[in-house]
Amino acid sequence: NSRREKPPPWHYSPQMCGGPTTGASAQTPLDRARSMSRPRRIRSRLKGARHDIESLDYDIDASSVFEQELQRQPDHVRRQIAVGRWAVCLAVGLCTGTTAFILDHMGALVLKARWALATKAGRLAGDLAGDSRAAAFTGAMAAFMVSSVVLVACAALLVIYVEPVAGGSGIPEVK
């Protein structure tokens, strides 16, 4: 009495899709794709593409097509391209450094303003409670936490309504 094991839920079978159960056409799409050669698969997907090139590398430094094109150019053109790339790199570095400096300075100003608000709230709460240190601490902590919630809410509203794309981590862009 042999029991047949049930296939996993991701298993594809022709019977599930109403296809034939035997013969050459009973192959799954994955089996048919595996039986094709790699260049044929690429050619079948890319209509109108060059068939003498199997694929182009995405990393331009490792691309043989890019290297061939670079070798065809005269020396002065290659030097101009290299100088232009370094100029763009310098400009991006300067802009990034300036932006980082401004953001750091603004962050310090916001923190200083939050501490000033917490100090004033602590003094006010302490004065209202008759010079109670516990009330002063509670007032200062409450003001600091409320300011944090307000800043987080502003950031969340900007991401949600102004620029939803900013909600990602940015890791894929850095890679």
PDB file of C-alpha atoms in Angstrom:
ATOM      1  CA  ASN A   1       0.000   0.000   0.000  1.00  0.00           C
ATOM      2  CA  SER A   2       2.189   2.866  -1.224  1.00  0.00           C
ATOM      3  CA  ARG A   3       0.999   6.292  -0.347  1.00  0.00           C
ATOM      4  CA  ARG A   4       1.697   9.054  -2.822  1.00  0.00           C
ATOM      5  CA  GLU A   5       3.231  12.136  -1.289  1.00  0.00           C
ATOM      6  CA  LYS A   6       1.429  15.378  -1.897  1.00  0.00           C
ATOM      7  CA  PRO A   7       3.535  17.877  -3.906  1.00  0.00           C
ATOM      8  CA  PRO A   8       4.438  21.155  -2.237  1.00  0.00           C
ATOM      9  CA  PRO A   9       2.122  24.116  -2.951  1.00  0.00           C
ATOM     10  CA  TRP A  10       4.628  25.754  -5.311  1.00  0.00           C
ATOM     11  CA  HIS A  11       4.893  22.616  -7.462  1.00  0.00           C
ATOM     12  CA  TYR A  12       3.721  23.145 -11.050  1.00  0.00           C
ATOM     13  CA  SER A  13       1.889  20.353 -12.792  1.00  0.00           C
ATOM     14  CA  PRO A  14       0.188  20.450 -16.201  1.00  0.00           C
ATOM     15  CA  GLN A  15      -2.940  18.931 -14.680  1.00  0.00           C
ATOM     16  CA  MET A  16      -3.367  22.025 -12.501  1.00  0.00           C
ATOM     17  CA  CYS A  17      -3.540  24.223 -15.593  1.00  0.00           C
ATOM     18  CA  GLY A  18      -5.607  21.844 -17.693  1.00  0.00           C
ATOM     19  CA  GLY A  19      -2.658  20.838 -19.871  1.00  0.00           C
ATOM     20  CA  PRO A  20      -1.630  17.411 -21.147  1.00  0.00           C
ATOM     21  CA  THR A  21      -0.304  14.896 -18.681  1.00  0.00           C
ATOM     22  CA  THR A  22       2.015  12.872 -20.945  1.00  0.00           C
ATOM     23  CA  GLY A  23       4.231  13.352 -23.963  1.00  0.00           C
ATOM     24  CA  ALA A  24       6.702  16.066 -24.962  1.00  0.00           C
ATOM     25  CA  SER A  25       4.213  18.870 -24.424  1.00  0.00           C
ATOM     26  CA  ALA A  26       3.740  17.778 -20.811  1.00  0.00           C
ATOM     27  CA  GLN A  27       7.002  19.510 -19.877  1.00  0.00           C
ATOM     28  CA  THR A  28       6.748  22.311 -17.376  1.00  0.00           C
ATOM     29  CA  PRO A  29       7.838  25.765 -18.508  1.00  0.00           C
ATOM     30  CA  LEU A  30      10.878  25.423 -16.267  1.00  0.00           C
ATOM     31  CA  ASP A  31      11.844  22.152 -17.969  1.00  0.00           C
ATOM     32  CA  ARG A  32      11.453  23.713 -21.417  1.00  0.00           C
ATOM     33  CA  ALA A  33      13.567  26.711 -20.378  1.00  0.00           C
ATOM     34  CA  ARG A  34      16.283  24.438 -18.996  1.00  0.00           C
ATOM     35  CA  SER A  35      16.382  22.446 -22.209  1.00  0.00           C
ATOM     36  CA  MET A  36      17.090  25.580 -24.300  1.00  0.00           C
ATOM     37  CA  SER A  37      20.616  26.803 -24.677  1.00  0.00           C
ATOM     38  CA  ARG A  38      21.431  30.107 -22.993  1.00  0.00           C
ATOM     39  CA  PRO A  39      21.929  32.151 -26.197  1.00  0.00           C
ATOM     40  CA  ARG A  40      18.653  30.833 -27.595  1.00  0.00           C
ATOM     41  CA  ARG A  41      16.807  31.908 -24.446  1.00  0.00           C
ATOM     42  CA  ILE A  42      18.291  35.385 -24.704  1.00  0.00           C
ATOM     43  CA  ARG A  43      17.489  35.645 -28.401  1.00  0.00           C
ATOM     44  CA  SER A  44      13.935  34.520 -27.828  1.00  0.00           C
ATOM     45  CA  ARG A  45      13.416  37.276 -25.255  1.00  0.00           C
ATOM     46  CA  LEU A  46      15.185  40.154 -26.994  1.00  0.00           C
ATOM     47  CA  LYS A  47      13.580  40.825 -30.330  1.00  0.00           C
ATOM     48  CA  GLY A  48      15.695  43.078 -32.518  1.00  0.00           C
ATOM     49  CA  ALA A  49      18.786  42.766 -30.299  1.00  0.00           C
ATOM     50  CA  ARG A  50      22.220  41.909 -31.631  1.00  0.00           C
ATOM     51  CA  HIS A  51      22.622  38.149 -31.662  1.00  0.00           C
ATOM     52  CA  ASP A  52      26.412  38.123 -31.843  1.00  0.00           C
ATOM     53  CA  ILE A  53      26.583  39.417 -28.259  1.00  0.00           C
ATOM     54  CA  GLU A  54      25.223  37.084 -25.613  1.00  0.00           C
ATOM     55  CA  SER A  55      24.763  39.791 -22.963  1.00  0.00           C
ATOM     56  CA  LEU A  56      26.192  43.132 -21.988  1.00  0.00           C
ATOM     57  CA  ASP A  57      27.744  43.518 -18.555  1.00  0.00           C
ATOM     58  CA  TYR A  58      26.048  46.058 -16.342  1.00  0.00           C
ATOM     59  CA  ASP A  59      29.293  46.944 -14.617  1.00  0.00           C
ATOM     60  CA  ILE A  60      30.906  49.263 -17.137  1.00  0.00           C
ATOM     61  CA  ASP A  61      34.446  48.497 -15.966  1.00  0.00           C
ATOM     62  CA  ALA A  62      33.977  44.809 -16.816  1.00  0.00           C
ATOM     63  CA  SER A  63      32.143  45.328 -20.097  1.00  0.00           C
ATOM     64  CA  SER A  64      34.081  44.082 -23.103  1.00  0.00           C
ATOM     65  CA  VAL A  65      31.896  46.188 -25.429  1.00  0.00           C
ATOM     66  CA  PHE A  66      32.792  49.323 -23.448  1.00  0.00           C
ATOM     67  CA  GLU A  67      36.480  48.432 -23.538  1.00  0.00           C
ATOM     68  CA  GLN A  68      36.368  47.981 -27.324  1.00  0.00           C
ATOM     69  CA  GLU A  69      34.613  51.314 -27.756  1.00  0.00           C
ATOM     70  CA  LEU A  70      37.156  52.996 -25.485  1.00  0.00           C
ATOM     71  CA  GLN A  71      40.061  51.590 -27.505  1.00  0.00           C
ATOM     72  CA  ARG A  72      38.589  53.001 -30.728  1.00  0.00           C
ATOM     73  CA  GLN A  73      38.659  56.555 -29.369  1.00  0.00           C
ATOM     74  CA  PRO A  74      41.710  58.802 -29.788  1.00  0.00           C
ATOM     75  CA  ASP A  75      43.926  59.514 -26.769  1.00  0.00           C
ATOM     76  CA  HIS A  76      42.819  63.139 -26.372  1.00  0.00           C
ATOM     77  CA  VAL A  77      39.147  62.098 -26.257  1.00  0.00           C
ATOM     78  CA  ARG A  78      39.899  59.498 -23.589  1.00  0.00           C
ATOM     79  CA  ARG A  79      41.796  62.121 -21.555  1.00  0.00           C
ATOM     80  CA  GLN A  80      38.871  64.556 -21.874  1.00  0.00           C
ATOM     81  CA  ILE A  81      36.472  61.865 -20.694  1.00  0.00           C
ATOM     82  CA  ALA A  82      38.733  61.008 -17.745  1.00  0.00           C
ATOM     83  CA  VAL A  83      39.124  64.677 -16.749  1.00  0.00           C
ATOM     84  CA  GLY A  84      35.370  65.177 -17.086  1.00  0.00           C
ATOM     85  CA  ARG A  85      34.696  62.190 -14.837  1.00  0.00           C
ATOM     86  CA  TRP A  86      37.108  63.488 -12.210  1.00  0.00           C
ATOM     87  CA  ALA A  87      35.497  66.927 -12.415  1.00  0.00           C
ATOM     88  CA  VAL A  88      32.050  65.406 -11.880  1.00  0.00           C
ATOM     89  CA  CYS A  89      33.455  63.346  -9.003  1.00  0.00           C
ATOM     90  CA  LEU A  90      34.923  66.493  -7.419  1.00  0.00           C
ATOM     91  CA  ALA A  91      31.660  68.410  -7.872  1.00  0.00           C
ATOM     92  CA  VAL A  92      29.628  65.588  -6.348  1.00  0.00           C
ATOM     93  CA  GLY A  93      32.064  65.365  -3.421  1.00  0.00           C
ATOM     94  CA  LEU A  94      31.913  69.113  -2.786  1.00  0.00           C
ATOM     95  CA  CYS A  95      28.123  69.172  -2.981  1.00  0.00           C
ATOM     96  CA  THR A  96      27.825  66.142  -0.711  1.00  0.00           C
ATOM     97  CA  GLY A  97      30.255  67.606   1.830  1.00  0.00           C
ATOM     98  CA  THR A  98      28.508  70.982   1.810  1.00  0.00           C
ATOM     99  CA  THR A  99      25.101  69.343   2.235  1.00  0.00           C
ATOM    100  CA  ALA A 100      26.416  67.181   5.093  1.00  0.00           C
ATOM    101  CA  PHE A 101      27.894  70.235   6.815  1.00  0.00           C
ATOM    102  CA  ILE A 102      24.636  72.189   6.491  1.00  0.00           C
ATOM    103  CA  LEU A 103      22.558  69.251   7.748  1.00  0.00           C
ATOM    104  CA  ASP A 104      24.894  68.725  10.697  1.00  0.00           C
ATOM    105  CA  HIS A 105      24.772  72.422  11.580  1.00  0.00           C
ATOM    106  CA  MET A 106      20.974  72.532  11.273  1.00  0.00           C
ATOM    107  CA  GLY A 107      20.660  69.376  13.392  1.00  0.00           C
ATOM    108  CA  ALA A 108      22.775  71.018  16.110  1.00  0.00           C
ATOM    109  CA  LEU A 109      20.561  74.131  15.976  1.00  0.00           C
ATOM    110  CA  VAL A 110      17.383  72.024  16.275  1.00  0.00           C
ATOM    111  CA  LEU A 111      18.878  70.133  19.228  1.00  0.00           C
ATOM    112  CA  LYS A 112      19.879  73.397  20.900  1.00  0.00           C
ATOM    113  CA  ALA A 113      16.345  74.743  20.426  1.00  0.00           C
ATOM    114  CA  ARG A 114      14.865  71.539  21.902  1.00  0.00           C
ATOM    115  CA  TRP A 115      17.137  71.784  24.954  1.00  0.00           C
ATOM    116  CA  ALA A 116      16.170  75.438  25.409  1.00  0.00           C
ATOM    117  CA  LEU A 117      12.468  74.494  25.184  1.00  0.00           C
ATOM    118  CA  ALA A 118      12.947  71.657  27.696  1.00  0.00           C
ATOM    119  CA  THR A 119      14.837  73.964  30.070  1.00  0.00           C
ATOM    120  CA  LYS A 120      12.103  76.611  29.943  1.00  0.00           C
ATOM    121  CA  ALA A 121       9.384  73.978  30.416  1.00  0.00           C
ATOM    122  CA  GLY A 122      11.297  72.485  33.372  1.00  0.00           C
ATOM    123  CA  ARG A 123      11.695  75.877  35.032  1.00  0.00           C
ATOM    124  CA  LEU A 124       8.047  76.708  34.471  1.00  0.00           C
ATOM    125  CA  ALA A 125       6.867  73.347  35.855  1.00  0.00           C
ATOM    126  CA  GLY A 126       9.243  73.690  38.820  1.00  0.00           C
ATOM    127  CA  ASP A 127       8.015  77.217  39.579  1.00  0.00           C
ATOM    128  CA  LEU A 128       4.370  76.164  39.367  1.00  0.00           C
ATOM    129  CA  ALA A 129       4.976  73.236  41.728  1.00  0.00           C
ATOM    130  CA  GLY A 130       6.863  75.333  44.293  1.00  0.00           C
ATOM    131  CA  ASP A 131      10.473  74.615  43.314  1.00  0.00           C
ATOM    132  CA  SER A 132       9.939  70.859  43.045  1.00  0.00           C
ATOM    133  CA  ARG A 133      12.821  69.116  41.292  1.00  0.00           C
ATOM    134  CA  ALA A 134      10.597  66.189  40.316  1.00  0.00           C
ATOM    135  CA  ALA A 135       8.086  68.521  38.656  1.00  0.00           C
ATOM    136  CA  ALA A 136      10.902  70.386  36.876  1.00  0.00           C
ATOM    137  CA  PHE A 137      12.324  67.097  35.575  1.00  0.00           C
ATOM    138  CA  THR A 138       8.886  65.867  34.480  1.00  0.00           C
ATOM    139  CA  GLY A 139       8.138  69.136  32.682  1.00  0.00           C
ATOM    140  CA  ALA A 140      11.500  69.154  30.906  1.00  0.00           C
ATOM    141  CA  MET A 141      11.184  65.499  29.891  1.00  0.00           C
ATOM    142  CA  ALA A 142       7.624  66.022  28.644  1.00  0.00           C
ATOM    143  CA  ALA A 143       8.693  69.020  26.547  1.00  0.00           C
ATOM    144  CA  PHE A 144      11.628  67.068  25.111  1.00  0.00           C
ATOM    145  CA  MET A 145       9.421  64.078  24.225  1.00  0.00           C
ATOM    146  CA  VAL A 146       6.683  66.261  22.704  1.00  0.00           C
ATOM    147  CA  SER A 147       9.272  68.038  20.563  1.00  0.00           C
ATOM    148  CA  SER A 148      10.558  64.623  19.407  1.00  0.00           C
ATOM    149  CA  VAL A 149       7.049  63.485  18.481  1.00  0.00           C
ATOM    150  CA  VAL A 150       6.412  66.740  16.572  1.00  0.00           C
ATOM    151  CA  LEU A 151       9.652  66.384  14.587  1.00  0.00           C
ATOM    152  CA  VAL A 152       8.956  62.722  13.775  1.00  0.00           C
ATOM    153  CA  ALA A 153       5.408  63.607  12.707  1.00  0.00           C
ATOM    154  CA  CYS A 154       6.754  66.344  10.406  1.00  0.00           C
ATOM    155  CA  ALA A 155       9.229  63.907   8.858  1.00  0.00           C
ATOM    156  CA  ALA A 156       6.538  61.249   8.403  1.00  0.00           C
ATOM    157  CA  LEU A 157       4.128  63.714   6.797  1.00  0.00           C
ATOM    158  CA  LEU A 158       6.831  64.879   4.403  1.00  0.00           C
ATOM    159  CA  VAL A 159       7.569  61.286   3.378  1.00  0.00           C
ATOM    160  CA  ILE A 160       3.911  60.340   3.036  1.00  0.00           C
ATOM    161  CA  TYR A 161       2.580  63.380   1.201  1.00  0.00           C
ATOM    162  CA  VAL A 162       5.534  65.167  -0.413  1.00  0.00           C
ATOM    163  CA  GLU A 163       8.008  62.450  -1.454  1.00  0.00           C
ATOM    164  CA  PRO A 164       6.876  58.839  -0.886  1.00  0.00           C
ATOM    165  CA  VAL A 165       9.994  57.501  -2.626  1.00  0.00           C
ATOM    166  CA  ALA A 166      12.032  58.761   0.360  1.00  0.00           C
ATOM    167  CA  GLY A 167      10.473  56.033   2.490  1.00  0.00           C
ATOM    168  CA  GLY A 168      12.992  53.420   1.346  1.00  0.00           C
ATOM    169  CA  SER A 169      16.252  52.566   3.028  1.00  0.00           C
ATOM    170  CA  GLY A 170      18.458  53.757   0.152  1.00  0.00           C
ATOM    171  CA  ILE A 171      20.585  50.612   0.278  1.00  0.00           C
ATOM    172  CA  PRO A 172      19.781  49.496  -3.300  1.00  0.00           C
ATOM    173  CA  GLU A 173      20.775  52.918  -4.597  1.00  0.00           C
ATOM    174  CA  VAL A 174      24.108  52.777  -2.791  1.00  0.00           C
ATOM    175  CA  LYS A 175      24.885  49.303  -4.127  1.00  0.00           C
TER     176      LYS A 175
END
